[in-house]
Amino acid sequence: MFGFVFHHYKWAIVVVLACVLISSLTSLVSSLFIKTLIDDYIVPLTKMDNPEYASLARTLFILAFILFFGTICSFTYNRLMIHISQGTMLRLRQQLFKKMQRLPISYFDQHSHGDIMSVYTNDIDSLRQMISTAMAQVFSSVITIVATFTSMIVLSIPLTLVSIVMAMVMVITTTKLSKRSRRFFRVQQQSLARVNGYIEEMMTGQKIVKVFCHEQQAIQDFETINEQLRSSAYNANRIANIVMPVNGGLGNFGFVLIATIGAAIALSDFSLLTSHLTLGTIVAFLQLNKSFIQPISHISQQINSVLNATVGAERIFDLQDAEAEVDEGTHLLTNPQGDVDFKEVDFCYTPEKQVLFDIDINTNPGQKIAFVGGTGAGKTTIINLINRFYEIQGGHILYDGIPITDIQKESLRKGMSIVLQETHLFTGTVIDNIRYGKLDATDEECVKAAQMVGADDFIRRLSDGYLTMLKGDGGNLSQGERQLLAIARAAVANPPVLILDEATSSIDTHTEQLVQRGMDKIMQGRTTFVIAHRLSTVRHADQIIVLDQGHIIEKGTHEELLALKGKYYQLYTGNQI
């Protein structure tokens, strides 16, 4: 993390270090000045009949100027740290978002959306708190410890040894408590991610919760995971929060111990020891001891944010280091025809369970290919393989005779449009959502696409027509209207290959008839892959592929498959053979 910050803010960090150095040294000067003030000014002045304060005033003025300059430096590096921390968060979020766009679909299958969102919010913010406060504190502490330790040795070696012993006790105490607390902070961040994920699930599934009267069970489940968060946060902060008072008590004990030992040495008869311990020396040393112990107390004060940020950084860089989607393709589709063939394709999501077996499909450009079969037969999986959402384990998928692994993914995916079973609309206007299929599409092209699929009528009835703002995934539209916009989005892209995954599943019968006429226009001259549970929508397909548990068991036209009186006949007629 420090390497990441230094890479992007090298000169700002240099200025911060310089300001911290000056600020720390001015504090050291003020501590050492106490010895001079007592031994060279106060004690002599008390012995004068007519004290002269002019030299003392000049010295105090110089000290005031030095301390003022140190304050300016302190102000400067604190402002710079705000700039560095906010800039670092900006870059981290940008890099995380860019990385997220390069991650394979399988990553999002294996990680909940709430957990990923927690990285962007909670983990990033915990890191910001540490960078803005703890980083400067580390720099300042190191400089203060080195400079103060040197001055303490010069003043008194015996008292320095006492300070070292007390500092070691504080360090050991802080380290032991931090190790115990770190484990709980990691659990706390994980529990927080689970809470966020659960809340997201409940918000998106609120209708289902209410329909099935699941409110009480949802509350109980939330109370369970919320209690886990409370428990882990309590344990983490309970341990971390005792570090400061424990170190404060040890520091006070050390102060009293040094004062006692210093006084004993100063009052002793051993000239070897008393020659360096004047009243000013003891007072100055006590002040230096505070400065020496203070960094440890500062660290203990920041222990919560440091541990939180450390765990947050682990989660952030885990996402950063996640294996990106591999694209070894080099070929660009300059004039795609839409000829897609499967040659003995095998696929499995996990090595333990194979999903597709020896899939062979031969198509011609412009054909309509329909996939039918029961739930879990492998229909959607085949669709996901065409655009390389997942990589096959055996065989080949060819696009215009070229293995899709040899085609750049961006070029491959631009050669096809897909309408998924689950529609998703983005925040923006209706026309912006249609244009998502082709970012350089004109307004006229978007309107024409909407007219083609039968969406134009309902769009014009909206409050602002095509300029109506959509929010919350198009929550102000019906499911069928949202699906029509998704189909219009695919139509405006005008690709040679069209993929429809249950594209009309959420549309009523009347609307489906309107859409079907538009779909027929879209499919003209395009290779179309259709998945539909309503077999009436695939009657006119050029080729119907019947799947069962990952195997192709039948293929042919509607009439040919009915004549076979096999699985398709059974699905279409509902009659058992």
XYZ file of C-alpha atoms in Angstrom:
577
model
C 0.000 0.000 0.000
C 2.821 2.417 0.877
C 4.478 1.516 -2.416
C 1.251 2.345 -4.266
C 0.980 5.745 -2.559
C 4.657 6.630 -3.084
C 4.493 5.648 -6.770
C 1.777 8.203 -7.498
C 2.726 10.956 -5.019
C 6.508 10.794 -4.866
C 7.198 14.539 -4.626
C 4.267 15.222 -2.334
C 5.592 12.533 0.023
C 9.054 14.158 -0.128
C 7.547 17.507 0.889
C 5.562 15.778 3.663
C 8.740 14.128 4.960
C 10.571 17.466 4.957
C 7.717 19.204 6.786
C 7.419 16.349 9.287
C 11.179 16.494 9.894
C 11.098 20.246 10.554
C 7.974 19.984 12.720
C 9.490 17.166 14.798
C 12.806 18.981 15.215
C 11.074 22.172 16.361
C 9.303 20.135 19.040
C 12.665 18.682 20.055
C 14.193 22.169 20.207
C 11.445 23.325 22.563
C 12.116 20.331 24.842
C 15.878 20.933 24.914
C 15.339 24.652 25.467
C 13.881 23.876 28.893
C 17.379 22.897 30.126
C 18.853 26.159 28.806
C 15.948 28.180 30.177
C 16.333 26.785 33.700
C 20.120 26.412 33.972
C 21.235 29.492 31.980
C 18.463 31.988 32.669
C 16.020 31.203 35.499
C 18.524 29.936 38.088
C 21.100 32.759 37.431
C 18.358 35.402 37.379
C 17.089 34.276 40.792
C 20.556 34.975 42.176
C 20.855 38.516 40.717
C 20.007 41.647 42.715
C 19.029 43.492 39.499
C 17.899 40.845 36.970
C 18.363 41.662 33.249
C 15.606 40.114 31.107
C 16.625 41.426 27.668
C 18.659 38.349 26.688
C 15.885 36.026 27.914
C 13.318 37.944 25.858
C 15.483 37.670 22.707
C 15.902 33.930 23.231
C 12.167 33.417 23.817
C 11.389 35.410 20.651
C 13.723 33.175 18.608
C 12.091 30.081 20.130
C 8.622 31.462 19.323
C 9.660 32.009 15.685
C 11.025 28.445 15.455
C 7.823 26.981 16.925
C 5.677 29.116 14.593
C 7.647 27.816 11.594
C 7.134 24.281 12.888
C 3.379 24.935 13.137
C 3.316 26.102 9.498
C 5.109 22.900 8.470
C 2.658 20.814 10.499
C -0.277 22.549 8.820
C 1.312 22.028 5.390
C 1.912 18.301 5.722
C -1.556 17.696 7.161
C -3.123 19.468 4.168
C -0.889 17.496 1.822
C -1.908 14.219 3.462
C -5.568 15.053 2.775
C -4.658 15.591 -0.885
C -2.663 12.344 -0.965
C -5.329 10.259 0.791
C -8.213 11.511 -1.359
C -6.151 11.174 -4.534
C -5.129 7.647 -3.563
C -8.760 6.676 -2.966
C -9.681 8.136 -6.358
C -6.978 6.086 -8.095
C -7.819 2.935 -6.160
C -11.494 3.157 -7.057
C -10.612 3.817 -10.691
C -8.229 0.874 -10.796
C -10.709 -1.398 -9.006
C -13.466 -0.464 -11.435
C -11.204 -0.993 -14.448
C -10.107 -4.333 -13.023
C -13.729 -5.298 -12.395
C -14.486 -4.746 -16.094
C -11.714 -7.214 -16.970
C -12.795 -9.940 -14.561
C -14.478 -13.042 -15.948
C -18.170 -13.726 -15.331
C -17.129 -16.649 -13.120
C -15.668 -14.198 -10.573
C -19.087 -12.592 -10.050
C -20.653 -16.032 -9.796
C -18.330 -16.847 -6.893
C -18.469 -13.503 -5.025
C -21.608 -11.793 -3.779
C -22.325 -8.307 -5.076
C -22.599 -7.017 -1.517
C -19.107 -8.282 -0.724
C -17.660 -6.548 -3.793
C -19.531 -3.328 -2.946
C -18.078 -3.473 0.564
C -14.592 -3.274 -0.948
C -15.527 -0.047 -2.775
C -17.099 1.541 0.304
C -16.019 0.256 3.726
C -12.554 -1.042 2.831
C -11.644 1.997 0.718
C -12.820 4.371 3.465
C -10.888 2.532 6.192
C -7.803 2.897 4.028
C -8.446 6.619 3.596
C -8.634 7.143 7.337
C -5.307 5.439 7.854
C -3.495 7.241 5.022
C -4.720 10.672 6.082
C -3.686 10.203 9.727
C -1.457 7.206 10.326
C 1.037 7.668 7.461
C 2.111 11.114 8.625
C 2.105 9.799 12.175
C 4.519 7.020 11.207
C 6.917 9.480 9.553
C 6.714 11.842 12.504
C 7.145 9.039 15.028
C 10.272 7.637 13.387
C 11.934 11.061 13.188
C 10.881 11.965 16.733
C 12.152 8.688 18.196
C 15.557 8.944 16.478
C 16.124 12.631 17.293
C 14.797 12.358 20.832
C 16.766 9.191 21.587
C 19.983 10.902 20.456
C 19.297 13.907 22.686
C 18.465 11.680 25.663
C 21.775 9.843 25.368
C 23.598 13.181 25.349
C 21.774 14.314 28.498
C 21.931 11.107 30.559
C 22.772 7.520 29.669
C 21.341 5.989 32.898
C 17.971 7.703 32.464
C 17.969 6.746 28.765
C 18.272 3.076 29.726
C 15.226 3.422 31.981
C 13.276 5.027 29.108
C 14.279 2.209 26.749
C 13.033 -0.443 29.193
C 9.667 1.302 29.561
C 9.379 1.797 25.786
C 10.072 -1.910 25.191
C 7.347 -2.847 27.663
C 4.905 -0.597 25.799
C 5.916 -1.976 22.388
C 5.541 -5.581 23.551
C 2.150 -4.791 25.066
C 0.940 -3.043 21.903
C 2.224 -5.864 19.652
C 0.572 -8.631 21.638
C -2.760 -6.831 21.830
C -2.605 -5.885 18.133
C -2.065 -9.484 17.043
C -5.156 -10.578 18.922
C -7.206 -7.654 17.669
C -6.169 -8.050 13.988
C -7.886 -11.433 13.725
C -11.154 -9.954 14.964
C -10.891 -6.955 12.609
C -10.623 -9.355 9.659
C -13.766 -11.153 10.853
C -15.452 -7.761 11.349
C -14.827 -6.723 7.714
C -16.096 -10.075 6.459
C -19.206 -9.808 8.640
C -19.812 -6.267 7.410
C -19.634 -7.508 3.812
C -22.182 -10.229 4.634
C -24.539 -7.668 6.170
C -24.264 -5.476 3.062
C -24.852 -8.476 0.812
C -27.915 -9.585 2.777
C -29.428 -6.091 2.748
C -28.905 -5.935 -1.023
C -30.646 -9.311 -1.438
C -33.602 -8.181 0.659
C -33.939 -4.909 -1.263
C -33.924 -6.581 -4.691
C -36.161 -9.420 -3.490
C -38.581 -7.371 -1.381
C -41.618 -8.367 -3.464
C -40.849 -12.059 -2.981
C -40.383 -11.494 0.750
C -43.817 -9.897 1.025
C -45.599 -12.326 -1.311
C -44.514 -15.307 0.777
C -44.879 -13.464 4.129
C -41.203 -13.997 4.835
C -40.729 -10.714 6.737
C -40.297 -12.263 10.186
C -37.835 -14.889 8.962
C -35.908 -12.193 7.079
C -35.717 -10.143 10.278
C -34.476 -13.155 12.243
C -31.840 -13.978 9.604
C -30.681 -10.358 9.574
C -30.503 -10.270 13.365
C -28.253 -13.343 13.254
C -25.704 -11.911 10.823
C -25.987 -8.466 12.416
C -25.184 -10.015 15.793
C -22.155 -11.706 14.223
C -21.006 -8.267 13.057
C -21.620 -6.739 16.482
C -19.750 -9.571 18.209
C -16.701 -9.394 15.925
C -16.633 -5.572 16.077
C -16.955 -5.682 19.868
C -14.096 -8.161 20.228
C -11.896 -6.212 17.798
C -12.478 -2.826 19.421
C -12.519 -4.196 22.969
C -8.927 -5.341 22.611
C -7.763 -2.401 20.499
C -9.306 0.233 22.772
C -7.453 -0.927 25.876
C -4.085 -0.358 24.184
C -4.162 3.399 24.695
C -5.085 3.435 28.410
C -2.594 0.638 29.141
C 0.191 2.503 27.351
C -0.897 5.738 29.000
C -0.579 4.109 32.416
C 2.838 2.654 31.541
C 3.949 6.085 30.273
C 2.900 7.775 33.520
C 4.640 5.091 35.519
C 7.789 5.647 33.461
C 7.567 9.394 34.021
C 7.413 8.941 37.789
C 10.198 6.324 37.688
C 12.565 8.579 35.711
C 11.806 11.565 37.923
C 12.553 9.474 41.025
C 15.760 7.952 39.637
C 16.914 11.303 38.226
C 16.371 13.028 41.549
C 18.182 10.226 43.372
C 21.168 10.474 41.015
C 21.249 14.278 41.233
C 21.247 14.142 45.042
C 23.836 11.344 45.243
C 27.464 11.851 46.187
C 28.818 10.261 42.983
C 30.216 13.133 40.975
C 30.435 10.889 37.869
C 26.670 10.712 37.825
C 25.784 14.168 39.209
C 28.004 16.198 36.860
C 25.449 15.907 34.037
C 22.225 16.051 36.041
C 21.312 19.620 36.854
C 17.759 20.642 37.640
C 17.327 21.801 34.027
C 18.695 18.478 32.739
C 16.173 16.449 34.729
C 13.229 18.615 33.647
C 14.385 18.563 29.991
C 14.888 14.795 30.110
C 11.382 14.283 31.464
C 10.064 16.336 28.568
C 12.181 14.312 26.100
C 10.932 11.089 27.643
C 7.376 12.216 26.927
C 8.375 12.907 23.328
C 10.063 9.489 23.151
C 7.050 7.625 24.551
C 4.457 9.721 22.727
C 4.845 8.007 19.305
C 3.956 4.678 20.879
C 0.852 6.262 22.417
C -0.028 7.796 19.051
C 0.249 4.421 17.399
C -1.937 2.887 20.076
C -4.529 5.615 19.466
C -4.535 4.758 15.770
C -4.486 0.989 16.297
C -8.162 0.587 15.374
C -7.891 2.463 12.091
C -4.536 0.842 11.288
C -5.843 -2.692 11.811
C -9.081 -1.899 10.007
C -7.147 -0.440 7.091
C -4.738 -3.384 6.995
C -7.611 -5.825 6.626
C -9.280 -3.464 4.134
C -6.058 -3.254 2.120
C -5.885 -7.051 1.984
C -9.404 -7.196 0.530
C -8.728 -4.328 -1.896
C -5.549 -5.870 -3.269
C -7.140 -9.316 -3.328
C -9.607 -7.851 -5.823
C -6.786 -6.052 -7.617
C -4.818 -9.297 -7.863
C -7.761 -11.425 -9.003
C -7.027 -13.204 -12.254
C -8.360 -11.118 -15.129
C -10.269 -12.505 -18.075
C -7.766 -14.058 -20.458
C -7.907 -13.019 -24.105
C -5.316 -14.665 -26.298
C -7.234 -13.935 -29.494
C -5.508 -11.861 -32.168
C -7.945 -12.067 -35.084
C -10.352 -9.204 -35.800
C -13.728 -9.782 -37.458
C -13.739 -7.243 -40.277
C -16.802 -8.474 -42.170
C -18.550 -11.086 -39.990
C -21.098 -13.327 -41.704
C -22.542 -15.001 -38.602
C -21.583 -18.614 -39.341
C -21.325 -20.270 -35.892
C -20.490 -23.974 -35.528
C -19.868 -26.259 -32.532
C -17.396 -29.138 -32.964
C -17.396 -31.805 -30.228
C -17.597 -29.212 -27.432
C -17.191 -30.287 -23.796
C -17.648 -27.918 -20.873
C -17.720 -27.961 -17.076
C -18.072 -25.154 -14.534
C -16.029 -27.163 -12.023
C -13.684 -30.093 -12.696
C -15.921 -32.369 -10.645
C -19.045 -31.948 -12.775
C -19.217 -31.855 -16.574
C -22.174 -29.911 -17.972
C -21.957 -30.330 -21.770
C -20.894 -33.426 -23.667
C -19.739 -33.661 -27.291
C -21.906 -30.804 -28.624
C -22.010 -30.679 -32.446
C -24.010 -27.931 -34.174
C -23.605 -26.810 -37.783
C -25.295 -23.613 -38.924
C -25.481 -21.464 -42.004
C -25.554 -17.660 -41.919
C -29.087 -16.366 -41.508
C -30.483 -19.531 -39.928
C -32.652 -19.593 -36.832
C -31.410 -22.183 -34.321
C -33.633 -23.014 -31.336
C -32.615 -24.806 -28.145
C -35.235 -26.653 -26.140
C -35.089 -28.963 -23.161
C -35.836 -29.164 -19.485
C -34.374 -26.971 -16.779
C -30.666 -27.666 -16.366
C -30.350 -29.281 -19.802
C -27.549 -26.860 -20.786
C -29.355 -24.382 -23.070
C -28.149 -21.172 -21.418
C -24.674 -22.647 -20.951
C -24.316 -23.090 -24.718
C -25.323 -19.451 -25.233
C -22.731 -18.313 -22.689
C -20.013 -20.215 -24.528
C -20.643 -18.526 -27.875
C -19.542 -15.127 -26.555
C -16.821 -16.633 -24.333
C -18.337 -15.796 -20.972
C -16.778 -19.151 -20.090
C -14.006 -21.139 -21.774
C -14.626 -24.645 -23.115
C -12.539 -27.615 -21.980
C -12.724 -29.614 -25.211
C -13.595 -29.239 -28.879
C -13.984 -25.993 -30.842
C -16.515 -23.249 -31.425
C -16.047 -21.582 -34.821
C -17.211 -18.147 -35.950
C -16.962 -17.841 -39.749
C -14.662 -20.845 -39.646
C -12.294 -19.253 -37.090
C -11.958 -20.737 -33.571
C -13.420 -18.136 -31.216
C -10.334 -18.502 -28.993
C -8.348 -16.951 -31.863
C -10.696 -13.957 -32.122
C -10.282 -10.935 -29.871
C -13.126 -11.014 -27.362
C -14.171 -7.427 -28.039
C -14.327 -8.107 -31.780
C -16.192 -11.378 -31.180
C -18.788 -9.801 -28.911
C -19.341 -6.893 -31.292
C -20.269 -9.523 -33.854
C -23.335 -10.534 -31.847
C -26.125 -9.133 -29.691
C -27.714 -10.912 -26.768
C -30.975 -10.467 -24.902
C -30.752 -12.188 -21.555
C -33.586 -13.691 -19.561
C -32.869 -11.226 -16.758
C -33.110 -7.712 -18.161
C -31.045 -4.878 -16.766
C -31.599 -1.196 -17.456
C -29.173 1.546 -16.465
C -29.814 4.919 -14.862
C -30.450 7.337 -17.718
C -33.018 8.116 -20.387
C -34.934 5.518 -22.380
C -33.043 6.399 -25.535
C -29.703 6.128 -23.699
C -30.620 2.591 -22.652
C -31.440 1.660 -26.243
C -28.224 3.308 -27.451
C -26.248 1.131 -25.004
C -26.236 -1.502 -27.748
C -24.403 0.882 -30.095
C -22.924 3.973 -28.470
C -22.601 5.909 -31.727
C -26.189 5.199 -32.813
C -28.253 8.237 -33.836
C -31.603 9.091 -32.287
C -33.268 7.996 -35.507
C -31.598 4.568 -35.333
C -32.725 4.120 -31.721
C -36.316 5.091 -32.528
C -36.316 2.766 -35.559
C -35.096 -0.126 -33.387
C -37.844 0.577 -30.842
C -40.450 0.658 -33.591
C -39.152 -2.616 -35.000
C -39.676 -4.503 -31.732
C -42.968 -2.806 -30.883
C -41.662 -0.631 -28.041
C -42.333 2.739 -29.670
C -45.987 2.946 -28.592
C -45.445 2.530 -24.858
C -42.316 4.742 -24.920
C -44.265 7.641 -26.416
C -46.888 7.248 -23.681
C -44.244 7.863 -20.996
C -44.084 11.301 -19.374
C -41.112 12.480 -21.440
C -41.164 9.875 -24.184
C -37.703 8.764 -25.215
C -36.184 11.280 -22.768
C -37.917 9.743 -19.732
C -35.381 9.085 -16.982
C -35.128 5.513 -15.738
C -33.911 4.758 -12.229
C -33.646 1.664 -10.084
C -33.258 -0.713 -13.027
C -36.371 0.697 -14.709
C -38.585 0.188 -11.697
C -41.255 2.512 -13.144
C -41.739 0.154 -16.132
C -43.489 -3.189 -16.312
C -41.389 -6.322 -16.749
C -42.593 -6.639 -20.327
C -41.698 -3.024 -21.135
C -38.243 -3.511 -19.696
C -37.808 -6.617 -21.847
C -38.889 -4.694 -24.952
C -36.216 -2.068 -24.283
C -33.614 -4.829 -23.889
C -34.672 -6.260 -27.252
C -34.516 -2.795 -28.851
C -31.019 -2.409 -27.414
C -29.966 -5.597 -29.181
C -31.689 -4.530 -32.405
C -29.906 -1.175 -32.661
C -26.516 -2.931 -32.629
C -27.463 -4.624 -35.931
C -25.021 -7.570 -35.634
C -24.887 -10.688 -37.859
C -25.598 -12.971 -34.858
C -28.531 -12.542 -32.469
C -28.913 -14.490 -29.205
C -32.277 -14.572 -27.443
C -32.241 -16.235 -24.031
C -35.913 -16.496 -23.042
C -36.320 -13.034 -24.587
C -40.121 -13.098 -24.436
C -40.472 -14.923 -21.130
C -41.738 -11.823 -19.278
C -44.125 -10.566 -21.946
C -47.850 -11.271 -22.035
C -49.397 -13.100 -24.983
C -50.691 -9.970 -26.726
C -47.374 -8.148 -26.356
C -45.539 -11.290 -27.420
C -47.423 -11.282 -30.729
C -46.375 -7.687 -31.339
C -42.777 -8.441 -30.370
C -42.692 -11.581 -32.470
C -43.475 -9.590 -35.605
C -40.634 -7.226 -34.771
C -38.355 -10.143 -33.897
C -39.047 -11.712 -37.273
C -37.804 -8.515 -38.904
C -34.688 -8.468 -36.679
C -33.869 -12.085 -37.416
C -34.043 -11.681 -41.203
C -30.569 -12.200 -42.621
C -29.084 -12.925 -39.178
C -27.978 -16.126 -37.529
C -30.250 -16.363 -34.494
C -29.938 -18.604 -31.457
C -33.163 -18.823 -29.483
C -33.912 -20.362 -26.114
C -37.619 -20.601 -25.332
C -39.764 -22.640 -23.020
C -42.813 -21.759 -25.126
C -42.288 -24.171 -28.002
C -44.822 -22.283 -30.110
C -42.203 -19.533 -30.548
C -39.659 -21.876 -32.175
C -41.922 -23.765 -34.605
C -40.454 -21.965 -37.591
C -36.806 -22.427 -36.616
C -34.529 -23.827 -39.312
C -33.044 -26.188 -36.762
C -34.268 -27.205 -33.325
C -31.720 -28.681 -30.904
C -33.166 -30.832 -28.115
C -30.919 -31.060 -25.038
C -31.081 -33.387 -22.069
C -28.520 -33.307 -19.226
C -25.863 -31.732 -21.443
C -26.338 -34.062 -24.426
C -27.923 -33.347 -27.794
C -30.540 -36.070 -28.124
C -32.482 -34.762 -31.131
C -32.092 -32.139 -33.839
C -34.129 -31.154 -36.893
C -37.073 -29.028 -37.961
C -40.370 -28.848 -36.099
C -42.041 -31.335 -38.444
C -39.077 -33.728 -38.443
C -38.932 -33.837 -34.653
C -42.657 -34.361 -34.289
C -42.402 -37.254 -36.730
C -39.728 -38.851 -34.531
C -42.182 -38.875 -31.630
C -39.296 -38.551 -29.197
C -38.438 -36.001 -26.502
C -39.487 -32.975 -28.567
C -42.836 -34.574 -29.380
C -43.320 -35.218 -25.672
C -42.425 -31.612 -24.762
C -44.588 -30.126 -27.500
C -47.707 -32.246 -27.061
C -47.404 -33.084 -23.380
C -47.998 -36.737 -24.227
C -45.837 -39.425 -22.673
C -44.394 -41.952 -25.113
